[in-house]
Each structure stands twice: as structure tokens, then as C-alpha cells.
């Protein structure tokens, strides 16, 4: 039931949620998570996302299937962009739909934790000083321990 | 085998992919990394920090003791940083 | 910084998120929760939400202020509808923005838990058999224990 | 004092609001509920199940021992079910 998209184009949060909800009356709760390019100190010029075509889609589908096995979801969508993005641009969208709010919240939280440490994407930041690959955070791997 | 490199592994090796013949004595991911590091100094440098390398075989994350075959697609990359 | 709206009109999730994000590059994570009128067995004709004008806005603002004290939020919006709604209609929207995804997730989860047991709204369900006030769930009050 | 009723409390009492004079001996929410229940059988029935009643004084949730004054806006309602 989950659908996964890996694309260069931007996405429309409202339209994506509307498409998942269309004509349905059995859904009680919809959670969306959107990740954006953050520039805390004003020094970021751009962020380029490299990915592993084929494996990225497969890995996101595996993560979504795992979420559907753990929670009673009525819908699930993951969109992740690649390519060159600017500060403020949207990077990733996760939407979960369920009859119950706790299931929708936990599944979206879980999906982001797994996506962060399993989906084959690599960020390169461009600043005045040049371009550098972003180092992975231990906290992202540690976050997986929240979901035994 | 088909080898694919990403992020700074790709930049250090200087190519994004290549086809190499898997020697008979190379049976695991760890042995493959040892073999590649022995090709020349470029590979040795790119693959020197094992703690910062991750490997996928046929598009699935695997550990260092995972088996490799000459028909596999093997990707080597740093820890992922998407999302 | 939080803004609260209590209204009869519907809301547009995408437009609300876009307005909160407009022109900003310091946000990394946006979580939205949308609650909708659920009709699990096909017997629900409509749902009417009564509320306590004045206190509703005050209570939602208190809940939002509490969330902002607990998490580093860069934006927070709550919209809750009242009046007669049909199955599938949107009831409530909570949006949280933060530099960090865990803060955005937890704050939205917290806001919904407190809204469910503190905001003065009452639901009346219309079915073929007549109209009945929805009974409060113990689980909604128990959920507050998650946030000591 | 201004009294406001919601949901089935409103329906049972048969009005959404009213102004009553607070007697001198009524100092708390619990005493107010006792006093109202003594007005007639309609109030007695509407307010009989104390476990299912919630009270706000001046638009803030309060407990049964909260003080009430004649200038207060006092709302009586069932547990909330929004969201």
C-alpha cells in the first residue's frame, strides 16, 4: 500500500495528502513530516543530494513495509528528492494515515529514523569555503535503538 | 563484478563505477576491501578508514563478513546522510 | 509565536505549512497532524462539534505555550473547526516547525494529547438511530502521563 | 454569577446559560454543584453523575474544591471530546 518516489522535482505536501485521503472516510489521523534544507548560520549556498538509483527505491520500500507491519496504517507515502537544492528547499516528505493518531505519529517518526540511517543518500554542502560531504551523525544510528 | 562508488569514496577513487574480475581467493566483503586496497595507492587511500565505509551487495546493506560473488553488484560508500 | 484559530471553515494544510515556512531557511523539520471525521462502519451521517468560545482559544494558546516551553520550536499553529462536519471532513490541524525533527515530532504529539483532553470541544454523532454525545476515552486522559 | 452549560449538561438543564445569585454559604465548586442540584429535579438529574462533570471558572479548568465568587463565569460540562 505504501508508495515511494525518488525524484529531482519538488513536491506539494497538500496535494500529496489530499490524494491519499481522496474519497475515504475510514481515516482518522494523518501525520506528515517534511525535511528542509536548513542554513543555521547563513553560510550555506546549496546542498547536493547524491543517491544510489534502484537501491534507494528498494530501501525506502523496505522501510515502508516494515512500518506497515508494525502499525495499522491506511496509507503511507515517502518522497525523497535528489540533486542540487537551496536553503529552505524541501528534501523529504513522509505521510502516514491511520484510524489512530498514535499509530500515525509513531510510524512517521520510525520512517524518518530508518530513512536517515538506511536510505542511500549523501549530502554535500556548498559554502564560500568550498564543498564538503556531510558527516553522518552517531545520533541518527542511535535513534534506531528506539524501535526494537 | 560490478563495483559502484558514492560520495567521497567515488571522488577519491576517481570513478563512479567499474567492472573488475573477482579473484578466486576473495570470498567476503572484508576480503574484497583488502584486495581493492592492494591495487594501488589511490584505492588504498580511498578505502583506508574501514569504520567510515559501508557496503551494499545487490542493493542490500551487508556486513564485512557477507559473501561476494563475481556476478554481484557491489557498492561502497560512506555512512548515509539523507532525510 | 504560536497561532491558534477556532473556526467553522475548512483549512488548507499545504497553504498553512507554506505560510509558516515562507522566506525562512532556519527550519529543518515540519510535522503536521490532521484529524478527520472517521466513519469506520458506514453508519455515521454527521458529527457536530460544540465548543466554548473564548475558553477554547485561551486553552489552545496555553497548550501551545507549554509546547514552546518544552521544545525549541520555530513555529506552531493550531486550527480546530466547530459546527457540523461530514465523514472524511477535516477537524483539527496541528503544525510544528523546528530545526530538529525529534522536537517537531514530540511537540505535535504532545499538542494533540493535550488538545484531546483540555480543549473544550464536544462531539455529537448523528447516525440512523439518532444523535448521541461521544463519551470521553480514558485513554485520552491517560495519554497525558506520557508528558511528565 | 454567570453559568454556562455545554453538551448533554446543557440539554438536560434545558438552557445554555443563565445568571444566578451565588448564595453566601456556597464557596467552592463542589458546594455550587450541591446548591444547583437542590434547585429542582431537572438540575438534580443533570448534575447527578459528578464523575462525568467538569468545571471551568473564568475559562480555566478547575477542581471541585476551587473557590467560586458571584462575579465568576462558571461553565459546567462533560469531559471534552475534541481533536
CSV table of N, CA and C in Angstrom, one decimal, chain D residues 11 21 30 32-33 38 48 52 63-64 80:
chain,number,residue,atom,x,y,z
D,11,UNK,N,-28.3,20.2,27.5
D,11,UNK,CA,-29.5,19.6,27.0
D,11,UNK,C,-30.4,19.2,28.2
D,21,UNK,N,-27.8,34.3,41.4
D,21,UNK,CA,-27.0,34.9,42.5
D,21,UNK,C,-26.4,33.8,43.3
D,30,UNK,N,-17.7,22.3,44.4
D,30,UNK,CA,-18.5,21.2,45.0
D,30,UNK,C,-19.8,21.8,45.6
D,32,UNK,N,-21.2,24.5,45.0
D,32,UNK,CA,-22.1,25.1,43.9
D,32,UNK,C,-22.9,24.0,43.3
D,33,UNK,N,-22.3,22.8,43.0
D,33,UNK,CA,-23.0,21.7,42.3
D,33,UNK,C,-24.1,21.2,43.3
D,38,UNK,N,-30.0,21.2,44.2
D,38,UNK,CA,-31.2,21.3,45.1
D,38,UNK,C,-32.2,22.2,44.5
D,48,UNK,N,-26.3,14.9,38.5
D,48,UNK,CA,-26.2,13.7,39.4
D,48,UNK,C,-24.9,13.0,39.3
D,52,UNK,N,-18.8,12.5,35.9
D,52,UNK,CA,-18.8,12.9,34.5
D,52,UNK,C,-19.0,14.4,34.3
D,63,UNK,N,-10.7,22.2,39.8
D,63,UNK,CA,-11.2,21.1,40.5
D,63,UNK,C,-12.4,21.4,41.4
D,64,UNK,N,-12.9,20.4,42.1
D,64,UNK,CA,-14.1,20.5,42.9
D,64,UNK,C,-13.9,21.5,44.1
D,80,UNK,N,-14.2,16.6,27.9
D,80,UNK,CA,-14.1,17.1,26.5
D,80,UNK,C,-13.8,16.0,25.5
